[in-house]
């Protein structure tokens, strides 16, 4: 996957139109620990409409010379100034509230849009996912039980950089028959699905991606992640289209009743 894509233009359509208002939900108890399932791997055991939303903030960052970026400059604790730049997103990828010290958290919150910073300051847990020019923030304790993956896509004139080794035989065949201009996007889309699914079940990169079939043709589906004792864990995966420059996937192990709710995006 490449990480030097141009800044995105976010899709003008609301991304949370099918996510319920959290005020309409009753207090729920914590779900049982995740365990492999022998249920049909492509059956959703609960409707997404009944899921409790997890706030997701999508923050595209302009280059330091862009006029919109000037307002993001503020003083650091030592009195110096600094800018949250597109390149900073790469360094923030994979961090959480717990992995950043107080000074780093304060520095970051001072450089994010007010609505995002306010939600992060109030949350007991948040996680960061970034690629160049885009930062995604997942807030709340339920974010621990979800998987997220975001990657930028190389321009169409560049040779594909995503390794075919992450694909199953079927996915590789689909990629091979795809027009060359769209091949990198398709492979990256398959990859973020696998990455998010492995995160959702706490396996990280301990599983070879080519063991996970994620080549479904729609924007959502269920993939099976290898688990202990030869069983598989069904994981619900969904792609969200922010712009042509990025591929983003969210995953939730079934049947956990949680789903992403895109609470913030900017153009």
mmCIF file with all atom_site columns, N, CA and C in Angstrom, residues 93-128:
data_model
loop_
_atom_site.group_PDB
_atom_site.id
_atom_site.type_symbol
_atom_site.label_atom_id
_atom_site.label_alt_id
_atom_site.label_comp_id
_atom_site.label_asym_id
_atom_site.label_entity_id
_atom_site.label_seq_id
_atom_site.pdbx_PDB_ins_code
_atom_site.Cartn_x
_atom_site.Cartn_y
_atom_site.Cartn_z
_atom_site.occupancy
_atom_site.B_iso_or_equiv
_atom_site.pdbx_formal_charge
_atom_site.auth_seq_id
_atom_site.auth_comp_id
_atom_site.auth_asym_id
_atom_site.auth_atom_id
_atom_site.pdbx_PDB_model_num
ATOM 1   N N  . UNK A 1 93  ? -0.636  6.409  13.562 1.00 0.00 ? 93  UNK A N  1
ATOM 2   C CA . UNK A 1 93  ? -1.349  5.169  13.267 1.00 0.00 ? 93  UNK A CA 1
ATOM 3   C C  . UNK A 1 93  ? -1.040  4.089  14.302 1.00 0.00 ? 93  UNK A C  1
ATOM 4   N N  . UNK A 1 94  ? -2.089  3.493  14.859 1.00 0.00 ? 94  UNK A N  1
ATOM 5   C CA . UNK A 1 94  ? -1.920  2.415  15.834 1.00 0.00 ? 94  UNK A CA 1
ATOM 6   C C  . UNK A 1 94  ? -1.818  2.867  17.271 1.00 0.00 ? 94  UNK A C  1
ATOM 7   N N  . UNK A 1 95  ? -1.740  4.178  17.498 1.00 0.00 ? 95  UNK A N  1
ATOM 8   C CA . UNK A 1 95  ? -1.669  4.675  18.872 1.00 0.00 ? 95  UNK A CA 1
ATOM 9   C C  . UNK A 1 95  ? -3.070  4.756  19.487 1.00 0.00 ? 95  UNK A C  1
ATOM 10  N N  . UNK A 1 96  ? -3.104  4.759  20.816 1.00 0.00 ? 96  UNK A N  1
ATOM 11  C CA . UNK A 1 96  ? -4.356  4.922  21.551 1.00 0.00 ? 96  UNK A CA 1
ATOM 12  C C  . UNK A 1 96  ? -4.134  5.930  22.664 1.00 0.00 ? 96  UNK A C  1
ATOM 13  N N  . UNK A 1 97  ? -5.187  6.198  23.396 1.00 0.00 ? 97  UNK A N  1
ATOM 14  C CA . UNK A 1 97  ? -5.068  7.142  24.508 1.00 0.00 ? 97  UNK A CA 1
ATOM 15  C C  . UNK A 1 97  ? -4.001  6.685  25.493 1.00 0.00 ? 97  UNK A C  1
ATOM 16  N N  . UNK A 1 98  ? -3.924  5.368  25.708 1.00 0.00 ? 98  UNK A N  1
ATOM 17  C CA . UNK A 1 98  ? -2.993  4.825  26.699 1.00 0.00 ? 98  UNK A CA 1
ATOM 18  C C  . UNK A 1 98  ? -1.544  4.850  26.233 1.00 0.00 ? 98  UNK A C  1
ATOM 19  N N  . UNK A 1 99  ? -1.312  4.846  24.911 1.00 0.00 ? 99  UNK A N  1
ATOM 20  C CA . UNK A 1 99  ? 0.068   4.762  24.425 1.00 0.00 ? 99  UNK A CA 1
ATOM 21  C C  . UNK A 1 99  ? 0.719   6.125  24.222 1.00 0.00 ? 99  UNK A C  1
ATOM 22  N N  . UNK A 1 100 ? -0.042  7.198  24.380 1.00 0.00 ? 100 UNK A N  1
ATOM 23  C CA . UNK A 1 100 ? 0.508   8.545  24.288 1.00 0.00 ? 100 UNK A CA 1
ATOM 24  C C  . UNK A 1 100 ? 0.599   9.148  25.683 1.00 0.00 ? 100 UNK A C  1
ATOM 25  N N  . UNK A 1 101 ? 1.721   9.762  25.992 1.00 0.00 ? 101 UNK A N  1
ATOM 26  C CA . UNK A 1 101 ? 1.838   10.403 27.299 1.00 0.00 ? 101 UNK A CA 1
ATOM 27  C C  . UNK A 1 101 ? 1.001   11.677 27.322 1.00 0.00 ? 101 UNK A C  1
ATOM 28  N N  . UNK A 1 102 ? 0.874   12.272 28.507 1.00 0.00 ? 102 UNK A N  1
ATOM 29  C CA . UNK A 1 102 ? -0.011  13.430 28.681 1.00 0.00 ? 102 UNK A CA 1
ATOM 30  C C  . UNK A 1 102 ? 0.371   14.585 27.768 1.00 0.00 ? 102 UNK A C  1
ATOM 31  N N  . UNK A 1 103 ? 1.672   14.851 27.644 1.00 0.00 ? 103 UNK A N  1
ATOM 32  C CA . UNK A 1 103 ? 2.111   15.958 26.794 1.00 0.00 ? 103 UNK A CA 1
ATOM 33  C C  . UNK A 1 103 ? 1.751   15.710 25.337 1.00 0.00 ? 103 UNK A C  1
ATOM 34  N N  . UNK A 1 104 ? 1.940   14.477 24.882 1.00 0.00 ? 104 UNK A N  1
ATOM 35  C CA . UNK A 1 104 ? 1.612   14.136 23.490 1.00 0.00 ? 104 UNK A CA 1
ATOM 36  C C  . UNK A 1 104 ? 0.108   14.218 23.246 1.00 0.00 ? 104 UNK A C  1
ATOM 37  N N  . UNK A 1 105 ? -0.687  13.757 24.218 1.00 0.00 ? 105 UNK A N  1
ATOM 38  C CA . UNK A 1 105 ? -2.136  13.849 24.068 1.00 0.00 ? 105 UNK A CA 1
ATOM 39  C C  . UNK A 1 105 ? -2.584  15.296 23.973 1.00 0.00 ? 105 UNK A C  1
ATOM 40  N N  . UNK A 1 106 ? -2.051  16.143 24.847 1.00 0.00 ? 106 UNK A N  1
ATOM 41  C CA . UNK A 1 106 ? -2.425  17.556 24.836 1.00 0.00 ? 106 UNK A CA 1
ATOM 42  C C  . UNK A 1 106 ? -2.011  18.228 23.537 1.00 0.00 ? 106 UNK A C  1
ATOM 43  N N  . UNK A 1 107 ? -0.809  17.881 23.050 1.00 0.00 ? 107 UNK A N  1
ATOM 44  C CA . UNK A 1 107 ? -0.326  18.446 21.794 1.00 0.00 ? 107 UNK A CA 1
ATOM 45  C C  . UNK A 1 107 ? -1.270  18.079 20.652 1.00 0.00 ? 107 UNK A C  1
ATOM 46  N N  . UNK A 1 108 ? -1.708  16.820 20.624 1.00 0.00 ? 108 UNK A N  1
ATOM 47  C CA . UNK A 1 108 ? -2.585  16.358 19.565 1.00 0.00 ? 108 UNK A CA 1
ATOM 48  C C  . UNK A 1 108 ? -3.960  17.012 19.650 1.00 0.00 ? 108 UNK A C  1
ATOM 49  N N  . UNK A 1 109 ? -4.553  17.031 20.839 1.00 0.00 ? 109 UNK A N  1
ATOM 50  C CA . UNK A 1 109 ? -5.891  17.583 20.994 1.00 0.00 ? 109 UNK A CA 1
ATOM 51  C C  . UNK A 1 109 ? -5.943  19.059 20.627 1.00 0.00 ? 109 UNK A C  1
ATOM 52  N N  . UNK A 1 110 ? -4.839  19.776 20.867 1.00 0.00 ? 110 UNK A N  1
ATOM 53  C CA . UNK A 1 110 ? -4.797  21.205 20.544 1.00 0.00 ? 110 UNK A CA 1
ATOM 54  C C  . UNK A 1 110 ? -4.778  21.462 19.046 1.00 0.00 ? 110 UNK A C  1
ATOM 55  N N  . UNK A 1 111 ? -4.524  20.442 18.258 1.00 0.00 ? 111 UNK A N  1
ATOM 56  C CA . UNK A 1 111 ? -4.385  20.612 16.818 1.00 0.00 ? 111 UNK A CA 1
ATOM 57  C C  . UNK A 1 111 ? -5.492  19.939 16.014 1.00 0.00 ? 111 UNK A C  1
ATOM 58  N N  . UNK A 1 112 ? -6.489  19.411 16.707 1.00 0.00 ? 112 UNK A N  1
ATOM 59  C CA . UNK A 1 112 ? -7.616  18.779 16.039 1.00 0.00 ? 112 UNK A CA 1
ATOM 60  C C  . UNK A 1 112 ? -8.836  19.699 16.076 1.00 0.00 ? 112 UNK A C  1
ATOM 61  N N  . UNK A 1 113 ? -9.804  19.522 15.169 1.00 0.00 ? 113 UNK A N  1
ATOM 62  C CA . UNK A 1 113 ? -11.038 20.309 15.234 1.00 0.00 ? 113 UNK A CA 1
ATOM 63  C C  . UNK A 1 113 ? -11.674 20.190 16.614 1.00 0.00 ? 113 UNK A C  1
ATOM 64  N N  . UNK A 1 114 ? -12.339 21.260 17.038 1.00 0.00 ? 114 UNK A N  1
ATOM 65  C CA . UNK A 1 114 ? -12.866 21.319 18.404 1.00 0.00 ? 114 UNK A CA 1
ATOM 66  C C  . UNK A 1 114 ? -13.782 20.145 18.736 1.00 0.00 ? 114 UNK A C  1
ATOM 67  N N  . UNK A 1 115 ? -14.659 19.769 17.808 1.00 0.00 ? 115 UNK A N  1
ATOM 68  C CA . UNK A 1 115 ? -15.598 18.699 18.115 1.00 0.00 ? 115 UNK A CA 1
ATOM 69  C C  . UNK A 1 115 ? -14.874 17.384 18.350 1.00 0.00 ? 115 UNK A C  1
ATOM 70  N N  . UNK A 1 116 ? -13.843 17.132 17.571 1.00 0.00 ? 116 UNK A N  1
ATOM 71  C CA . UNK A 1 116 ? -13.079 15.903 17.729 1.00 0.00 ? 116 UNK A CA 1
ATOM 72  C C  . UNK A 1 116 ? -12.319 15.917 19.052 1.00 0.00 ? 116 UNK A C  1
ATOM 73  N N  . UNK A 1 117 ? -11.626 17.035 19.334 1.00 0.00 ? 117 UNK A N  1
ATOM 74  C CA . UNK A 1 117 ? -10.839 17.150 20.556 1.00 0.00 ? 117 UNK A CA 1
ATOM 75  C C  . UNK A 1 117 ? -11.712 17.029 21.796 1.00 0.00 ? 117 UNK A C  1
ATOM 76  N N  . UNK A 1 118 ? -12.900 17.616 21.761 1.00 0.00 ? 118 UNK A N  1
ATOM 77  C CA . UNK A 1 118 ? -13.808 17.550 22.915 1.00 0.00 ? 118 UNK A CA 1
ATOM 78  C C  . UNK A 1 118 ? -14.238 16.115 23.186 1.00 0.00 ? 118 UNK A C  1
ATOM 79  N N  . UNK A 1 119 ? -14.587 15.382 22.129 1.00 0.00 ? 119 UNK A N  1
ATOM 80  C CA . UNK A 1 119 ? -15.006 13.990 22.296 1.00 0.00 ? 119 UNK A CA 1
ATOM 81  C C  . UNK A 1 119 ? -13.857 13.131 22.812 1.00 0.00 ? 119 UNK A C  1
ATOM 82  N N  . UNK A 1 120 ? -12.659 13.358 22.312 1.00 0.00 ? 120 UNK A N  1
ATOM 83  C CA . UNK A 1 120 ? -11.501 12.578 22.750 1.00 0.00 ? 120 UNK A CA 1
ATOM 84  C C  . UNK A 1 120 ? -11.156 12.866 24.203 1.00 0.00 ? 120 UNK A C  1
ATOM 85  N N  . UNK A 1 121 ? -11.252 14.134 24.604 1.00 0.00 ? 121 UNK A N  1
ATOM 86  C CA . UNK A 1 121 ? -10.933 14.503 25.980 1.00 0.00 ? 121 UNK A CA 1
ATOM 87  C C  . UNK A 1 121 ? -11.909 13.873 26.971 1.00 0.00 ? 121 UNK A C  1
ATOM 88  N N  . UNK A 1 122 ? -13.151 13.683 26.552 1.00 0.00 ? 122 UNK A N  1
ATOM 89  C CA . UNK A 1 122 ? -14.163 13.122 27.443 1.00 0.00 ? 122 UNK A CA 1
ATOM 90  C C  . UNK A 1 122 ? -14.162 11.596 27.448 1.00 0.00 ? 122 UNK A C  1
ATOM 91  N N  . UNK A 1 123 ? -13.564 10.979 26.442 1.00 0.00 ? 123 UNK A N  1
ATOM 92  C CA . UNK A 1 123 ? -13.605 9.526  26.321 1.00 0.00 ? 123 UNK A CA 1
ATOM 93  C C  . UNK A 1 123 ? -12.541 8.860  27.194 1.00 0.00 ? 123 UNK A C  1
ATOM 94  N N  . UNK A 1 124 ? -12.890 7.734  27.784 1.00 0.00 ? 124 UNK A N  1
ATOM 95  C CA . UNK A 1 124 ? -11.912 6.979  28.576 1.00 0.00 ? 124 UNK A CA 1
ATOM 96  C C  . UNK A 1 124 ? -10.950 6.197  27.687 1.00 0.00 ? 124 UNK A C  1
ATOM 97  N N  . UNK A 1 125 ? -11.340 6.023  26.413 1.00 0.00 ? 125 UNK A N  1
ATOM 98  C CA . UNK A 1 125 ? -10.478 5.292  25.482 1.00 0.00 ? 125 UNK A CA 1
ATOM 99  C C  . UNK A 1 125 ? -10.715 5.803  24.076 1.00 0.00 ? 125 UNK A C  1
ATOM 100 N N  . UNK A 1 126 ? -9.652  5.931  23.300 1.00 0.00 ? 126 UNK A N  1
ATOM 101 C CA . UNK A 1 126 ? -9.769  6.206  21.867 1.00 0.00 ? 126 UNK A CA 1
ATOM 102 C C  . UNK A 1 126 ? -8.571  5.618  21.144 1.00 0.00 ? 126 UNK A C  1
ATOM 103 N N  . UNK A 1 127 ? -8.762  5.355  19.871 1.00 0.00 ? 127 UNK A N  1
ATOM 104 C CA . UNK A 1 127 ? -7.726  4.753  19.050 1.00 0.00 ? 127 UNK A CA 1
ATOM 105 C C  . UNK A 1 127 ? -7.543  5.566  17.775 1.00 0.00 ? 127 UNK A C  1
ATOM 106 N N  . UNK A 1 128 ? -6.314  5.603  17.271 1.00 0.00 ? 128 UNK A N  1
ATOM 107 C CA . UNK A 1 128 ? -5.977  6.391  16.095 1.00 0.00 ? 128 UNK A CA 1
ATOM 108 C C  . UNK A 1 128 ? -5.575  5.472  14.944 1.00 0.00 ? 128 UNK A C  1
#
